[in-house]
């Protein structure tokens, strides 16, 4: 833990120091003189003319010619909000977590601004009936680090895989792929801790390595789950991840991203009973969980027709390795019987998806996705799903989606037909288009 | 013996290579958001700068994808010059954040918002919200289509490049003067065509042609878009057709990246002609620099009207 604290302190100090690297006095003097020399008479005349024009405009509103002033003279942070509404018209009842047919799934409020010359702060709060107010993300980004580094401290979406880094309301589908929902959570995987990234291009194409150290892997379970000692008591109990992004321009219109992700940490495995460990009791034990992932995204968008035509093909496979920390305790759990049936916590699971989206017109898109993910019990086989989407964007700030999904949960369970309607809408400053 | 000769030759080659590198003038690395800024930067910077751009002349500069390959272009840039007034708002912050280059961040020596020295029109007054479409509250960002702003951009580049490369100040000043002289000469040639255009009614697809209209004197009586960035609706087009018939509009002006089917539909009902004009350098073949861009647009308008 101290190592991480020292690392963070070093990087934040480096950020501030790097931004303040002084130039030599001779450089400064030469530059100042040259700058003064370079502002020739016509340049001064230009500035005067612009000033006059500004003064003139106050009286002459018909002229309609101005010089741009500051866009945010009061230094107010960018504040925006996104509403995410889902209607579930599935024939066999709502399939939403809330059980509602019509649901305000979440309202996301984002606030962001530069803190000072060295850092930027971003806060994203999620408001929902289920969770109340939740801190989705809140982080400080060091923007002035040397050696093409960037670092964050706070809570953020874990840089694992492609879709997990995108907020749910900004997904190109209504929900995350099933593998992300199953392995992580319906809202993706977040972590609180430290994030660092470096870009490089030794082979002539863009590469980025992202690494994190977070308080724990995944969301904490509820208070009823108890451990003999906190997961994060030792450094080995924290969550760690790494992601290597590789990007190529295949042509002016097409590009490919191929990335690899890895993550490890400890999670609670339920014992089913309460056991004594020395002076404390616990009903769960820590067990290592690791995930390996590979994802690709192919994009095609001809520049001249970029408003009307585009295509995305995306796929991701995640393999989850689970250590079984319960099995070695079987004699204690099952006593006095020497063995008893325990869940197979040590099963490794695989899941993935393939997604494609084609732009039909300037404002409408058609998408389809195929999902598969192994179920925790070997006897239950795999969950498979096929879904299609029709999206309509009245503008950059609102979206309507109609989705149909056929979900096959696994052996012995009935298939589910899901019909979802989604509306998202945003107010506030124009946010960058997701890439 | 042979080994000694080879060793000495190798050392000499390395020394010569190193010294020639040291003597070579390192160029200022300029990245611009558009081809127009790139071309003016090259005209002013000459051999002392290497200039590249992000968006191509034939694409909508608002809808540029924030590709990681652009991040590589920006990470070693000395200057990032952009149009501003929210034209690049959909992608610029992602690229600047991704580049991790303090020089081109706001407040850095290479962060160059070109809009701060130009004459801006359509600055919003009163309350502004998105019910007015994709508004640019700070003003219309397509200002390079007024040659006077082209001159101002050149002067801004001259001063910025001189600040960062004092040894080249006289070169930049001379290049900027030469650019202005070429532009002045071209403007003198355009005078007869401009006189012909004055007061002629046209319809434009987007508000991007407002600066060219102001410069040429043409009168934009309506837009294909009911509001900036909003695709035409049938009811809007019906009203526009009436306006065009009433005012005698002969030309619909639009960029090559919009779908001309709708414009053709309107043109067929009004006997007007659809004129695809390049909004930027490189948008069509032959428009290879800023002056030829202005010249092409003015000539096309004059021929059509």
XYZ file of C-alpha atoms in Angstrom, chain B residues 56-282:
227
model
C -9.481 16.452 -44.766
C -11.009 19.148 -46.917
C -13.740 16.807 -48.150
C -15.055 15.806 -44.754
C -17.237 17.615 -42.252
C -14.713 19.021 -39.760
C -17.201 18.652 -36.914
C -17.549 14.887 -37.367
C -13.938 13.805 -37.329
C -13.199 10.537 -35.562
C -10.737 10.888 -32.701
C -8.440 8.186 -34.062
C -5.441 7.229 -31.946
C -3.219 7.788 -34.990
C -4.024 11.499 -34.661
C -2.759 11.319 -31.086
C 0.621 10.238 -32.446
C 0.608 13.274 -34.757
C -0.074 15.576 -31.824
C 2.187 14.139 -29.173
C 5.336 15.798 -30.550
C 3.702 18.895 -32.032
C 5.082 22.326 -31.204
C 1.839 24.010 -32.258
C -1.737 22.819 -32.579
C -3.726 25.422 -34.492
C -7.470 24.996 -34.632
C -10.475 26.895 -35.950
C -12.206 27.123 -32.563
C -15.723 28.430 -31.894
C -16.678 24.797 -31.109
C -16.052 23.539 -34.657
C -13.788 20.768 -33.346
C -15.646 20.236 -30.063
C -16.643 16.667 -30.954
C -13.090 15.341 -31.076
C -10.416 17.850 -30.127
C -10.389 17.335 -26.361
C -9.995 13.560 -26.757
C -6.965 14.049 -28.972
C -5.344 16.736 -26.825
C -5.872 14.720 -23.645
C -4.598 11.605 -25.377
C -1.479 13.281 -26.747
C -0.027 14.126 -23.283
C 1.778 17.075 -24.815
C 1.752 20.062 -22.423
C 2.758 22.415 -25.243
C -0.566 22.039 -27.029
C -2.798 22.062 -23.965
C -4.719 25.230 -23.157
C -2.200 27.598 -21.617
C 0.689 25.913 -23.423
C 2.894 27.783 -25.881
C 1.556 25.793 -28.825
C -2.185 25.992 -28.118
C -3.375 28.253 -30.918
C -7.046 29.140 -31.098
C -7.131 30.935 -34.419
C -10.633 32.335 -33.854
C -9.306 34.883 -31.378
C -7.861 37.095 -34.133
C -10.508 36.872 -36.826
C -13.711 38.737 -37.583
C -16.548 36.561 -36.375
C -20.182 36.822 -37.417
C -23.348 35.258 -36.015
C -22.254 35.619 -32.401
C -25.271 34.579 -30.350
C -27.120 37.249 -28.468
C -29.550 36.614 -25.650
C -30.421 33.139 -24.480
C -29.041 30.191 -26.453
C -30.072 26.575 -26.220
C -30.170 23.494 -28.411
C -33.743 24.123 -29.522
C -32.003 26.426 -32.000
C -30.115 23.485 -33.495
C -26.396 22.895 -33.363
C -25.637 26.475 -32.435
C -22.173 27.939 -32.000
C -22.742 30.566 -29.295
C -19.318 32.115 -29.841
C -19.983 32.710 -33.495
C -19.964 31.080 -36.901
C -16.754 29.022 -37.173
C -16.427 28.949 -40.981
C -14.564 32.242 -41.016
C -11.701 31.196 -43.306
C -14.047 31.719 -46.279
C -13.485 35.476 -45.933
C -10.066 36.472 -47.374
C -9.650 39.173 -44.765
C -9.669 36.433 -42.150
C -7.157 34.513 -44.271
C -4.833 37.485 -43.900
C -5.375 37.612 -40.151
C -4.648 33.891 -39.842
C -1.372 34.381 -41.715
C -0.363 37.217 -39.383
C -1.214 35.120 -36.337
C 0.933 32.271 -37.636
C 3.762 34.687 -38.368
C 3.723 35.927 -34.784
C 3.358 32.486 -33.197
C 6.088 30.922 -35.297
C 8.377 33.874 -34.595
C 7.754 33.499 -30.888
C 8.699 29.825 -30.941
C 11.488 30.125 -33.516
C 12.989 33.615 -33.124
C 15.742 32.904 -35.618
C 13.153 32.529 -38.349
C 11.183 35.690 -37.555
C 12.339 37.557 -40.654
C 11.528 34.558 -42.865
C 8.054 34.264 -41.384
C 7.453 37.987 -41.806
C 8.587 37.850 -45.441
C 6.474 34.767 -46.151
C 3.412 36.335 -44.560
C 3.913 39.483 -46.655
C 4.290 37.373 -49.774
C 1.112 35.454 -48.925
C -0.807 38.676 -48.440
C 0.590 40.072 -51.695
C -0.595 36.995 -53.596
C -3.992 37.255 -51.930
C -4.246 40.990 -52.716
C -3.376 40.332 -56.342
C -5.948 37.569 -56.555
C -8.600 39.793 -54.998
C -7.945 42.422 -57.661
C -8.572 39.776 -60.299
C -11.828 38.730 -58.634
C -13.329 42.242 -58.637
C -15.349 41.869 -61.874
C -16.770 38.557 -60.697
C -17.606 39.976 -57.266
C -19.378 42.920 -58.879
C -21.501 40.459 -60.825
C -22.456 38.519 -57.701
C -23.596 41.409 -55.548
C -27.171 41.002 -54.347
C -27.814 37.721 -56.191
C -30.153 35.443 -54.201
C -28.985 31.912 -53.344
C -29.930 29.124 -50.969
C -27.225 27.405 -48.918
C -27.329 24.033 -47.204
C -25.643 25.131 -43.980
C -24.643 28.429 -42.373
C -21.043 27.692 -43.362
C -21.441 29.895 -46.455
C -22.322 33.037 -44.504
C -18.758 34.410 -44.646
C -18.417 33.807 -48.373
C -21.805 35.442 -48.863
C -20.709 38.469 -46.887
C -17.519 38.732 -48.910
C -19.063 38.191 -52.329
C -22.248 40.139 -51.660
C -24.538 37.251 -52.567
C -27.783 37.175 -50.633
C -28.595 33.901 -48.847
C -32.381 33.912 -48.709
C -32.746 30.517 -47.032
C -31.010 27.401 -45.827
C -31.743 23.792 -46.653
C -31.296 23.021 -42.962
C -34.206 24.369 -40.946
C -31.769 24.962 -38.088
C -27.983 24.507 -38.056
C -27.110 20.819 -38.144
C -30.734 19.682 -38.446
C -31.545 17.741 -41.645
C -34.259 19.250 -43.870
C -37.853 18.323 -43.092
C -40.608 18.140 -45.761
C -42.479 21.121 -44.323
C -39.320 23.208 -44.246
C -38.546 22.300 -47.852
C -42.067 23.215 -48.930
C -41.609 26.674 -47.425
C -38.141 26.981 -48.899
C -39.397 26.145 -52.387
C -41.944 28.958 -52.073
C -39.226 31.367 -50.963
C -36.970 30.342 -53.831
C -39.740 30.845 -56.407
C -40.616 34.226 -54.924
C -37.035 35.509 -54.807
C -35.823 33.940 -58.053
C -33.062 31.800 -56.549
C -31.003 30.107 -59.228
C -28.425 28.301 -57.138
C -28.328 25.994 -54.114
C -24.841 26.017 -52.606
C -23.659 23.019 -50.618
C -20.585 21.137 -49.451
C -19.533 17.854 -51.083
C -20.108 15.886 -47.865
C -23.870 16.486 -47.691
C -26.349 14.284 -49.513
C -27.293 16.128 -52.673
C -30.470 14.096 -53.345
C -32.534 16.466 -51.217
C -30.986 19.496 -52.896
C -31.685 17.962 -56.320
C -35.303 17.446 -55.255
C -35.661 21.127 -54.402
C -33.720 22.245 -57.466
C -35.994 20.222 -59.751
C -39.016 22.092 -58.398
C -37.497 25.544 -58.649
C -35.391 25.344 -61.816
C -32.368 26.085 -59.657
C -28.944 24.519 -60.000
C -27.146 22.597 -57.254
C -23.639 23.962 -56.891
C -21.213 21.788 -54.944
C -18.537 24.126 -53.676
C -15.398 23.094 -51.828
C -15.464 24.564 -48.316
C -11.813 23.799 -47.699
C -8.491 23.218 -49.382
C -8.332 19.725 -50.853
